Amino acid sequence: YAMADQTFASVADGEMTPLDRMRLSFHLAREDLRRQDWDGVERNIANIDLGKTWLGHERIHPEVEFMRAELATHRGDYIAAQAAIDRIEPKAPMRAYALFNLGVAMRQSGALEQAAAVFTTLGTSDAYTDDALDVKQRALVALSLLNRQRTQSASAESILGSMPAEGRYRDLALTS
């Protein structure tokens, strides 16, 4: 990875088409995200501009918006994170992951009301894939724990009781 990053950085501007530069930046940003190299994510994602459609609408790629949301969440810019998440189609599993991560970060920062709102949004959203269903159920458990933390035990128990019995988190959460 380091060699690819160094090689890419040393290529002169005129030697690579803007599309190729953007493609390479995308793959480097993915790897930076995996490594949690936030400065690398920011540097590489800045090179990604998908332009506009022939109707003048901004082109959106769910993985690029996910990376933007993760970077903003990590930096504590929850408004920018939510804006990036809002650009991800509701049916995309990456939206569920980004929302969950935003809720966790908000809870850790002490923004309990905002975290509860994010977990509620995720917990009431439709799940179109197994991954999204799994994240949705984790959000419900997180919301239940958050409600316990806010001394709203009845609400916490109600949330857990409403979880589907076939989910893998309900029994674990009910015993905690």
PDB file of C-alpha atoms in Angstrom, residues 32-124:
ATOM      1  CA  ASP A  32      -6.999   4.497   4.205  1.00  0.00           C
ATOM      2  CA  LEU A  33     -10.459   4.000   5.723  1.00  0.00           C
ATOM      3  CA  ARG A  34      -9.729   0.350   6.406  1.00  0.00           C
ATOM      4  CA  ARG A  35      -6.501   1.379   8.150  1.00  0.00           C
ATOM      5  CA  GLN A  36      -8.235   4.286   9.881  1.00  0.00           C
ATOM      6  CA  ASP A  37      -5.712   6.698   8.389  1.00  0.00           C
ATOM      7  CA  TRP A  38      -8.078   9.668   8.567  1.00  0.00           C
ATOM      8  CA  ASP A  39      -5.638  12.148   7.041  1.00  0.00           C
ATOM      9  CA  GLY A  40      -5.204   9.770   4.090  1.00  0.00           C
ATOM     10  CA  VAL A  41      -8.960   9.395   3.700  1.00  0.00           C
ATOM     11  CA  GLU A  42      -9.353  13.164   3.664  1.00  0.00           C
ATOM     12  CA  ARG A  43      -6.481  13.666   1.204  1.00  0.00           C
ATOM     13  CA  ASN A  44      -7.716  11.024  -1.231  1.00  0.00           C
ATOM     14  CA  ILE A  45     -11.422  11.730  -1.000  1.00  0.00           C
ATOM     15  CA  ALA A  46     -10.723  15.352  -1.915  1.00  0.00           C
ATOM     16  CA  ASN A  47      -9.674  14.074  -5.364  1.00  0.00           C
ATOM     17  CA  ILE A  48     -13.044  12.409  -5.972  1.00  0.00           C
ATOM     18  CA  ASP A  49     -15.461  14.612  -7.878  1.00  0.00           C
ATOM     19  CA  LEU A  50     -18.083  12.629  -9.737  1.00  0.00           C
ATOM     20  CA  GLY A  51     -19.478  15.709 -11.441  1.00  0.00           C
ATOM     21  CA  LYS A  52     -23.064  16.163 -12.463  1.00  0.00           C
ATOM     22  CA  THR A  53     -25.556  14.213 -14.530  1.00  0.00           C
ATOM     23  CA  TRP A  54     -26.820  15.584 -17.824  1.00  0.00           C
ATOM     24  CA  LEU A  55     -29.797  16.925 -15.837  1.00  0.00           C
ATOM     25  CA  GLY A  56     -27.455  18.891 -13.580  1.00  0.00           C
ATOM     26  CA  HIS A  57     -27.830  16.685 -10.484  1.00  0.00           C
ATOM     27  CA  GLU A  58     -24.797  15.795  -8.419  1.00  0.00           C
ATOM     28  CA  ARG A  59     -23.569  12.251  -9.052  1.00  0.00           C
ATOM     29  CA  ILE A  60     -23.497  10.164  -5.910  1.00  0.00           C
ATOM     30  CA  HIS A  61     -21.570   6.995  -5.119  1.00  0.00           C
ATOM     31  CA  PRO A  62     -22.708   5.318  -1.879  1.00  0.00           C
ATOM     32  CA  GLU A  63     -19.225   4.201  -0.883  1.00  0.00           C
ATOM     33  CA  VAL A  64     -17.773   7.690  -1.379  1.00  0.00           C
ATOM     34  CA  GLU A  65     -20.556   9.174   0.754  1.00  0.00           C
ATOM     35  CA  PHE A  66     -19.973   6.448   3.350  1.00  0.00           C
ATOM     36  CA  MET A  67     -16.289   7.402   3.513  1.00  0.00           C
ATOM     37  CA  ARG A  68     -17.230  11.080   3.824  1.00  0.00           C
ATOM     38  CA  ALA A  69     -19.650  10.236   6.637  1.00  0.00           C
ATOM     39  CA  GLU A  70     -17.065   8.126   8.458  1.00  0.00           C
ATOM     40  CA  LEU A  71     -14.435  10.844   8.163  1.00  0.00           C
ATOM     41  CA  ALA A  72     -16.836  13.516   9.422  1.00  0.00           C
ATOM     42  CA  THR A  73     -17.994  11.256  12.263  1.00  0.00           C
ATOM     43  CA  HIS A  74     -14.403  10.612  13.290  1.00  0.00           C
ATOM     44  CA  ARG A  75     -13.688  14.344  13.248  1.00  0.00           C
ATOM     45  CA  GLY A  76     -16.799  15.058  15.349  1.00  0.00           C
ATOM     46  CA  ASP A  77     -18.550  16.963  12.571  1.00  0.00           C
ATOM     47  CA  TYR A  78     -21.901  15.252  12.996  1.00  0.00           C
ATOM     48  CA  ILE A  79     -23.753  17.683  10.746  1.00  0.00           C
ATOM     49  CA  ALA A  80     -21.437  16.888   7.810  1.00  0.00           C
ATOM     50  CA  ALA A  81     -21.706  13.177   8.628  1.00  0.00           C
ATOM     51  CA  GLN A  82     -25.504  13.322   8.554  1.00  0.00           C
ATOM     52  CA  ALA A  83     -25.413  15.270   5.270  1.00  0.00           C
ATOM     53  CA  ALA A  84     -23.240  12.569   3.682  1.00  0.00           C
ATOM     54  CA  ILE A  85     -25.506   9.831   5.048  1.00  0.00           C
ATOM     55  CA  ASP A  86     -28.557  11.615   3.658  1.00  0.00           C
ATOM     56  CA  ARG A  87     -27.007  11.372   0.182  1.00  0.00           C
ATOM     57  CA  ILE A  88     -26.833   7.554   0.436  1.00  0.00           C
ATOM     58  CA  GLU A  89     -29.902   5.797  -0.930  1.00  0.00           C
ATOM     59  CA  PRO A  90     -32.056   4.436   1.910  1.00  0.00           C
ATOM     60  CA  LYS A  91     -31.834   0.874   0.559  1.00  0.00           C
ATOM     61  CA  ALA A  92     -28.012   0.825   0.567  1.00  0.00           C
ATOM     62  CA  PRO A  93     -26.558  -1.217   3.459  1.00  0.00           C
ATOM     63  CA  MET A  94     -23.752   1.328   3.826  1.00  0.00           C
ATOM     64  CA  ARG A  95     -26.338   3.842   4.994  1.00  0.00           C
ATOM     65  CA  ALA A  96     -27.224   1.594   7.928  1.00  0.00           C
ATOM     66  CA  TYR A  97     -23.572   1.168   8.892  1.00  0.00           C
ATOM     67  CA  ALA A  98     -22.910   4.908   8.654  1.00  0.00           C
ATOM     68  CA  LEU A  99     -25.971   5.733  10.765  1.00  0.00           C
ATOM     69  CA  PHE A 100     -24.991   3.183  13.396  1.00  0.00           C
ATOM     70  CA  ASN A 101     -21.438   4.511  13.589  1.00  0.00           C
ATOM     71  CA  LEU A 102     -22.749   8.074  13.861  1.00  0.00           C
ATOM     72  CA  GLY A 103     -25.041   7.061  16.724  1.00  0.00           C
ATOM     73  CA  VAL A 104     -22.202   5.322  18.555  1.00  0.00           C
ATOM     74  CA  ALA A 105     -19.950   8.369  18.170  1.00  0.00           C
ATOM     75  CA  MET A 106     -22.687  10.686  19.402  1.00  0.00           C
ATOM     76  CA  ARG A 107     -23.288   8.477  22.435  1.00  0.00           C
ATOM     77  CA  GLN A 108     -19.573   8.387  23.229  1.00  0.00           C
ATOM     78  CA  SER A 109     -19.384  12.175  22.982  1.00  0.00           C
ATOM     79  CA  GLY A 110     -22.280  12.576  25.409  1.00  0.00           C
ATOM     80  CA  ALA A 111     -24.825  13.729  22.820  1.00  0.00           C
ATOM     81  CA  LEU A 112     -27.384  11.230  24.109  1.00  0.00           C
ATOM     82  CA  GLU A 113     -30.505  12.827  22.626  1.00  0.00           C
ATOM     83  CA  GLN A 114     -28.949  13.020  19.165  1.00  0.00           C
ATOM     84  CA  ALA A 115     -27.682   9.434  19.466  1.00  0.00           C
ATOM     85  CA  ALA A 116     -31.163   8.277  20.448  1.00  0.00           C
ATOM     86  CA  ALA A 117     -32.626  10.048  17.415  1.00  0.00           C
ATOM     87  CA  VAL A 118     -30.109   8.356  15.089  1.00  0.00           C
ATOM     88  CA  PHE A 119     -30.697   4.906  16.623  1.00  0.00           C
ATOM     89  CA  THR A 120     -34.461   5.457  16.423  1.00  0.00           C
ATOM     90  CA  THR A 121     -34.202   6.414  12.750  1.00  0.00           C
ATOM     91  CA  LEU A 122     -32.162   3.313  12.016  1.00  0.00           C
ATOM     92  CA  GLY A 123     -34.319   1.081  14.197  1.00  0.00           C
ATOM     93  CA  THR A 124     -37.497   2.103  12.381  1.00  0.00           C
TER      94      THR A 124
END
